[in-house]
Coordinates of C-alpha atoms in Angstrom, one line a residue:
M1 CA 0.0 0.0 0.0
P2 CA 1.6 3.4 -1.0
I3 CA 2.4 6.0 1.6
A4 CA -0.7 8.2 2.1
D5 CA -0.4 11.9 1.1
N6 CA -1.3 13.0 4.7
V7 CA 1.5 10.8 6.1
I8 CA 4.0 12.4 3.7
R9 CA 2.7 15.9 4.5
D10 CA 2.9 15.4 8.3
A11 CA 6.4 13.7 8.1
V12 CA 7.8 16.6 6.1
A13 CA 6.3 19.1 8.6
R14 CA 7.9 17.2 11.5
Y15 CA 11.3 17.0 9.9
D16 CA 11.1 20.8 9.2
R17 CA 10.6 21.3 12.9
E18 CA 13.4 18.9 14.0
R19 CA 16.0 19.5 11.3
D20 CA 18.2 21.7 13.6
R21 CA 18.6 18.7 16.0
Y22 CA 19.8 16.5 13.1
L23 CA 22.2 19.2 12.1
K24 CA 23.6 19.3 15.6
L25 CA 24.0 15.5 15.6
A26 CA 25.8 15.4 12.3
A27 CA 28.2 18.2 13.4
R28 CA 29.0 16.4 16.6
V29 CA 29.6 13.0 15.0
S30 CA 31.7 14.7 12.4
D31 CA 33.9 16.3 15.1
I32 CA 34.4 13.0 16.8
C33 CA 35.4 11.3 13.6
R34 CA 37.8 14.1 12.6
S35 CA 39.6 14.3 15.9
S36 CA 39.5 10.8 17.3
I37 CA 39.8 8.8 14.0
V38 CA 41.5 10.9 11.3
E39 CA 43.7 13.2 13.4
D40 CA 44.6 10.7 16.2
N41 CA 45.6 8.0 13.7
A42 CA 47.3 10.2 11.1
I43 CA 44.8 9.1 8.4
R44 CA 44.7 11.2 5.3
A45 CA 41.0 11.8 4.8
Q46 CA 38.3 14.5 4.5
V47 CA 35.4 14.5 6.9
T48 CA 32.2 16.2 5.8
F49 CA 28.6 16.2 7.2
R50 CA 25.2 17.2 6.0
T51 CA 21.5 16.9 6.8
K52 CA 18.8 16.3 4.3
T53 CA 17.0 19.4 3.0
V54 CA 13.2 19.4 3.6
R55 CA 12.7 19.3 -0.2
S56 CA 15.0 16.4 -0.6
F57 CA 13.2 14.5 2.2
E58 CA 9.8 15.2 0.6
G59 CA 11.1 14.0 -2.8
K60 CA 12.4 10.8 -1.2
L61 CA 9.0 10.0 0.4
K62 CA 7.2 10.6 -2.9
R63 CA 9.6 8.1 -4.6
F64 CA 9.0 5.7 -1.8
A65 CA 5.2 6.1 -2.3
R66 CA 5.7 4.3 -5.7
R67 CA 7.5 1.3 -4.1
P68 CA 5.6 -1.6 -2.5
D69 CA 8.4 -2.2 0.0
R70 CA 8.1 1.2 1.6
D71 CA 4.5 1.2 2.8
Y72 CA 4.9 3.4 5.9
A73 CA 1.5 3.8 7.6
S74 CA 2.4 6.5 10.0
V75 CA 4.9 9.4 10.6
D76 CA 6.6 7.4 13.3
E77 CA 7.2 4.5 10.9
V78 CA 8.7 7.0 8.4
F79 CA 11.2 8.3 11.0
A80 CA 12.0 4.7 12.2
G81 CA 12.7 3.6 8.6
V82 CA 14.7 6.5 7.3
G83 CA 18.2 6.5 8.8
D84 CA 20.1 9.2 6.9
F85 CA 18.5 12.4 8.1
A86 CA 22.0 13.2 9.5
G87 CA 24.9 12.0 7.5
V88 CA 28.7 12.1 7.8
R89 CA 31.2 11.0 5.1
I90 CA 34.8 10.0 5.7
A91 CA 36.6 10.0 2.3
T92 CA 40.1 8.5 2.7
Y93 CA 42.9 9.1 0.3
R94 CA 43.7 5.4 0.3
P95 CA 41.1 2.6 0.1
E96 CA 43.4 0.6 2.5
D97 CA 42.5 3.0 5.3
E98 CA 38.7 2.3 5.0
R99 CA 38.9 -0.8 7.3
R100 CA 40.7 1.0 10.0
V101 CA 38.3 3.9 9.9
T102 CA 35.3 1.5 10.2
D103 CA 37.0 -0.3 13.2
E104 CA 37.4 3.0 14.9
I105 CA 33.8 4.0 14.3
K106 CA 32.7 0.7 16.0
N107 CA 34.9 1.7 19.0
L108 CA 33.7 5.3 19.3
F109 CA 29.9 4.9 18.8
E110 CA 27.1 2.6 19.7
G111 CA 24.4 0.9 17.6
E112 CA 20.7 1.2 18.3
S113 CA 19.7 0.4 21.9
S114 CA 23.4 0.3 22.9
R115 CA 24.1 -2.6 20.7
E116 CA 27.1 -2.9 18.3
V117 CA 27.3 -0.5 15.4
L118 CA 25.5 -1.9 12.3
V119 CA 28.0 -2.0 9.4
D120 CA 26.9 -2.5 5.9
K121 CA 29.8 -2.9 3.4
K122 CA 28.6 -2.3 -0.2
D123 CA 30.8 -3.3 -3.1
K124 CA 28.8 -3.8 -6.2
L125 CA 31.9 -4.6 -8.3
A126 CA 32.1 -7.9 -6.4
V127 CA 29.0 -9.2 -8.0
N128 CA 28.8 -7.1 -11.2
S129 CA 31.8 -6.0 -13.2
Y130 CA 29.9 -3.1 -14.6
Q131 CA 28.9 -1.6 -11.2
F132 CA 31.4 0.5 -9.2
Y133 CA 29.6 1.7 -6.1
R134 CA 31.8 1.0 -3.1
A135 CA 31.2 2.4 0.4
T136 CA 30.8 1.2 4.0
H137 CA 27.6 2.4 5.7
C138 CA 27.5 2.6 9.5
Q139 CA 24.4 3.5 11.5
V140 CA 25.7 5.1 14.7
F141 CA 24.3 6.6 17.9
L142 CA 26.3 8.7 20.5
R143 CA 27.5 6.9 23.5
E144 CA 26.1 7.8 26.9
E145 CA 29.2 9.8 27.9
D146 CA 28.7 12.0 24.9
L147 CA 25.1 12.7 25.6
V148 CA 25.7 15.6 28.1
G149 CA 24.8 19.2 28.2
H150 CA 24.0 20.6 24.8
Y151 CA 23.7 17.0 23.3
E152 CA 21.3 15.5 25.8
N153 CA 18.4 15.7 23.4
L154 CA 20.2 13.5 20.8
R155 CA 19.6 10.3 22.8
G156 CA 18.2 7.6 20.5
T157 CA 18.8 9.6 17.3
G158 CA 20.9 7.9 14.6
C159 CA 23.4 9.2 12.1
E160 CA 24.7 7.4 9.0
I161 CA 28.4 7.5 8.4
Q162 CA 29.7 6.5 5.0
V163 CA 33.3 5.5 4.5
C164 CA 34.9 5.3 1.1
S165 CA 38.0 6.4 -0.8
M166 CA 38.0 9.9 -2.4
M167 CA 38.0 8.3 -5.9
A168 CA 35.1 6.1 -5.0
H169 CA 33.3 9.1 -3.6
V170 CA 33.5 10.9 -7.0
W171 CA 31.9 7.9 -8.8
N172 CA 29.3 7.4 -6.1
E173 CA 28.1 11.0 -6.2
I174 CA 27.9 11.2 -10.0
E175 CA 26.1 7.8 -10.3
H176 CA 23.7 8.7 -7.5
D177 CA 22.6 11.8 -9.4
I178 CA 22.5 10.2 -12.9
G179 CA 21.6 6.6 -12.1
Y180 CA 20.0 6.4 -8.7
K181 CA 17.8 9.4 -9.1
P182 CA 17.2 9.3 -12.9
E183 CA 15.2 11.9 -14.7
G184 CA 13.4 11.4 -18.0
G185 CA 13.5 7.6 -18.0
G186 CA 17.0 6.9 -16.6
P187 CA 20.5 7.0 -18.1
G188 CA 20.9 6.0 -21.7
D189 CA 23.5 3.7 -23.2
A190 CA 26.0 6.6 -23.7
E191 CA 25.7 7.6 -20.1
K192 CA 26.0 4.0 -18.9
G193 CA 29.2 3.6 -21.0
L194 CA 30.7 6.8 -19.6
L195 CA 29.8 5.8 -16.0
E196 CA 31.6 2.5 -16.6
A197 CA 34.7 4.2 -18.0
L198 CA 34.7 6.6 -15.1
G199 CA 34.4 3.6 -12.7
H200 CA 37.5 2.0 -14.2
L201 CA 39.4 5.3 -13.8
T202 CA 38.4 5.5 -10.1
R203 CA 39.8 2.1 -9.4
S204 CA 43.1 2.8 -11.2
G205 CA 43.1 6.2 -9.4
D206 CA 42.9 4.5 -6.0
A207 CA 46.0 2.4 -6.9
A208 CA 47.9 5.5 -8.1
I209 CA 47.1 7.4 -4.9
T210 CA 48.3 4.6 -2.7
R211 CA 51.6 4.4 -4.6
L212 CA 51.9 8.2 -4.5
L213 CA 51.5 8.4 -0.7
A214 CA 54.1 5.5 -0.3
A215 CA 56.6 7.5 -2.4
N216 CA 55.8 10.6 -0.4
A217 CA 56.4 8.8 2.9
A218 CA 59.7 7.4 1.6
R219 CA 60.9 10.9 0.7
M220 CA 59.9 12.3 4.1
Q221 CA 62.1 9.8 5.8
E222 CA 65.1 11.7 4.4
N223 CA 63.9 15.0 5.9
V224 CA 65.9 16.8 8.6
G225 CA 65.0 19.7 10.9
D226 CA 61.6 20.2 12.6
F227 CA 58.7 18.0 11.9
V228 CA 56.4 19.5 9.3
D229 CA 53.2 17.7 10.5
V230 CA 52.0 14.4 12.0
H231 CA 52.6 12.6 8.7
D232 CA 56.2 13.8 8.5
F233 CA 56.6 12.8 12.2
V234 CA 55.3 9.2 11.5
A235 CA 57.5 8.8 8.3
R236 CA 60.7 9.9 10.0
L237 CA 60.3 7.8 13.1
R238 CA 59.0 4.7 11.3
P239 CA 62.6 3.4 10.7
F240 CA 63.2 3.3 14.5
F241 CA 60.1 1.1 15.1
P242 CA 59.8 -1.1 11.9
E243 CA 57.4 -3.5 13.7
A244 CA 54.9 -0.9 14.8
D245 CA 52.3 1.0 12.8
L246 CA 53.1 4.5 14.0
S247 CA 50.1 6.0 12.3
V248 CA 47.9 4.4 15.0
N249 CA 47.5 6.8 17.9
A250 CA 50.0 9.1 16.1
G251 CA 48.0 12.3 16.9
Q252 CA 48.3 11.7 20.6
A253 CA 52.0 11.0 20.4
F254 CA 52.7 13.9 18.1
D255 CA 50.9 16.4 20.3
A256 CA 52.6 15.2 23.5
I257 CA 56.0 15.4 22.0
T258 CA 55.7 18.7 20.2
E259 CA 54.0 20.3 23.1
L260 CA 57.3 19.8 25.0
G261 CA 59.2 21.5 22.2
L262 CA 60.6 18.2 20.8
N263 CA 60.1 19.1 17.2
S264 CA 62.7 16.9 15.6
V265 CA 64.4 13.6 15.9
V266 CA 67.5 15.3 17.2
A267 CA 65.6 17.2 19.9
L268 CA 63.7 14.1 20.9
K269 CA 66.8 12.1 21.4
G270 CA 68.6 15.0 23.1
S271 CA 65.8 15.5 25.7
L272 CA 64.6 11.9 26.3
G273 CA 67.8 10.0 25.4
D274 CA 68.6 7.4 22.8
E275 CA 66.5 4.9 24.7
A276 CA 63.4 6.9 23.7
L277 CA 63.7 5.4 20.2
S278 CA 64.5 1.8 21.3
P279 CA 61.7 -0.7 20.5
E280 CA 63.0 -3.0 23.3
V281 CA 62.9 -0.2 25.9
A282 CA 59.4 1.0 24.8
S283 CA 58.0 -2.6 24.9
K284 CA 59.3 -3.2 28.4
R285 CA 57.9 0.1 29.7
I286 CA 54.5 -0.5 28.1
E287 CA 54.3 -4.1 29.4
A288 CA 55.1 -2.9 32.9
F289 CA 52.6 0.0 32.7
N290 CA 49.9 -2.3 31.4
R291 CA 50.5 -4.8 34.2
Y292 CA 50.0 -1.9 36.7
L293 CA 46.8 -0.9 35.0
M294 CA 45.4 -4.4 35.4
S295 CA 46.1 -4.2 39.1
V296 CA 44.2 -0.9 39.5
D297 CA 41.3 -1.8 37.2
G298 CA 42.4 0.6 34.5
A299 CA 43.0 -1.7 31.6
E300 CA 41.0 0.4 29.2
Y301 CA 43.8 3.0 29.2
G302 CA 46.5 0.4 28.3
L303 CA 49.1 1.4 25.7
N304 CA 49.5 -0.5 22.4
P305 CA 53.1 -1.6 21.7
A306 CA 52.3 -1.9 18.0
S307 CA 51.4 1.8 17.7
A308 CA 52.8 5.3 18.2
D309 CA 52.3 4.6 21.9
V310 CA 55.9 3.5 21.8
L311 CA 56.7 7.2 21.5
T312 CA 54.1 8.4 23.9
V313 CA 55.5 6.1 26.6
A314 CA 59.0 7.8 26.2
V315 CA 57.4 11.2 27.0
L316 CA 55.4 9.9 29.9
H317 CA 58.3 8.0 31.4
K318 CA 60.2 11.3 31.5
V319 CA 57.6 13.9 32.4
A320 CA 54.2 12.3 33.1
G321 CA 53.6 14.4 36.2
A322 CA 54.6 17.6 34.5
F323 CA 52.4 16.8 31.5
F324 CA 49.5 16.1 33.8
D325 CA 50.0 19.5 35.6
R326 CA 50.2 21.3 32.2
H327 CA 46.5 20.5 31.6
P328 CA 44.5 21.7 34.6
S329 CA 41.8 23.0 32.3
E330 CA 41.0 19.4 31.3
R331 CA 39.7 18.6 34.8
G332 CA 36.0 18.7 35.2
K333 CA 35.2 18.6 31.5
G334 CA 32.7 16.2 30.1
R335 CA 35.2 14.1 28.2
P336 CA 38.9 15.1 28.5
A337 CA 41.5 13.9 26.1
R338 CA 42.6 10.3 26.6
I339 CA 46.2 11.4 27.1
F340 CA 45.1 13.3 30.2
Y341 CA 44.0 10.1 31.9
I342 CA 47.0 8.1 30.7
A343 CA 49.4 10.8 32.0
R344 CA 47.7 10.7 35.4
L345 CA 47.9 6.9 35.6
Y346 CA 51.5 6.8 34.4
D347 CA 52.4 9.3 37.0
R348 CA 50.9 7.1 39.7
F349 CA 52.6 4.1 38.1
M350 CA 56.0 5.9 38.5
E351 CA 55.2 6.8 42.1
S352 CA 54.4 3.1 42.8
L353 CA 57.8 2.1 41.4
K354 CA 59.6 4.7 43.6
S355 CA 57.6 3.5 46.6
G356 CA 58.5 -0.1 45.9
E357 CA 62.2 0.9 45.7
R358 CA 62.0 2.7 49.0
N359 CA 60.3 -0.2 50.8
A360 CA 62.9 -2.6 49.3
A361 CA 65.6 -0.4 50.8

């Protein structure tokens, strides 16, 4: 049974009243993705967000009215069935980063009713050599600790995050306008042929970008002087830790190190010692700290020896207390940076070591 005209009219009126709330949700989800996924893990990507326009929503419902599988009988059913009022897109430079982004999304958000985030990986090329749509769709909800103050009224409101490469995004958007929302009877043979040609170009473009970024990283390893940015930081320190993926948690390590004025490899070694760049030393420190965290029920703040935490631990081992004291403004906020908690715990860990030495003496 098609959607009744009065249901469409009332649903559009409700969305018009509530659109500001969806805009606030999309902006908040976008901020979390940009800071905690892209920046913290040195992933080259663009994060954008949007909400549906009222006119776009009305057009979507009218298209649904012609489909037997979209027989919404009430306004509440419409809002339960449409999940992309608020939308965020993470377009990675490299397709290889899409999986990592999706994994981080699952860690940072919840699914409906506090369940796991629903992930829908779409890759039409896998079943049809003439289709090129590729993106991962995640339906997310803010976690309870994010639903404070200005964001309290977003409880139970979902946002769709799409993850794809930049090249895939170009094809997806063009195909969406020409193929998914066809005007005048749909795309003709010429349009289909050109969409296919563009699809092949996007796939080869993905491969070229991956090789380009690899060549760029190799060149940056030869740089000297101050770090240009977090990507330069990762590239130059990667030879010291060949077994670790320094892009993971890189933002945290980069911020902690540069905040102390350690803006180059020379400055880092001069202040923290050569042992700061020793994988063996870093591994032992992280192992000991993580054991301490287990004893105080703080395992969620454990450091990862296969990430840029090998550099974070060098800073904390030297100046954890001072770093903690430099961030008094973080105390009392809704959700301080993770490094704040780790620095506090590492300072207590160091005090426990000193106390043990004194008792042994």
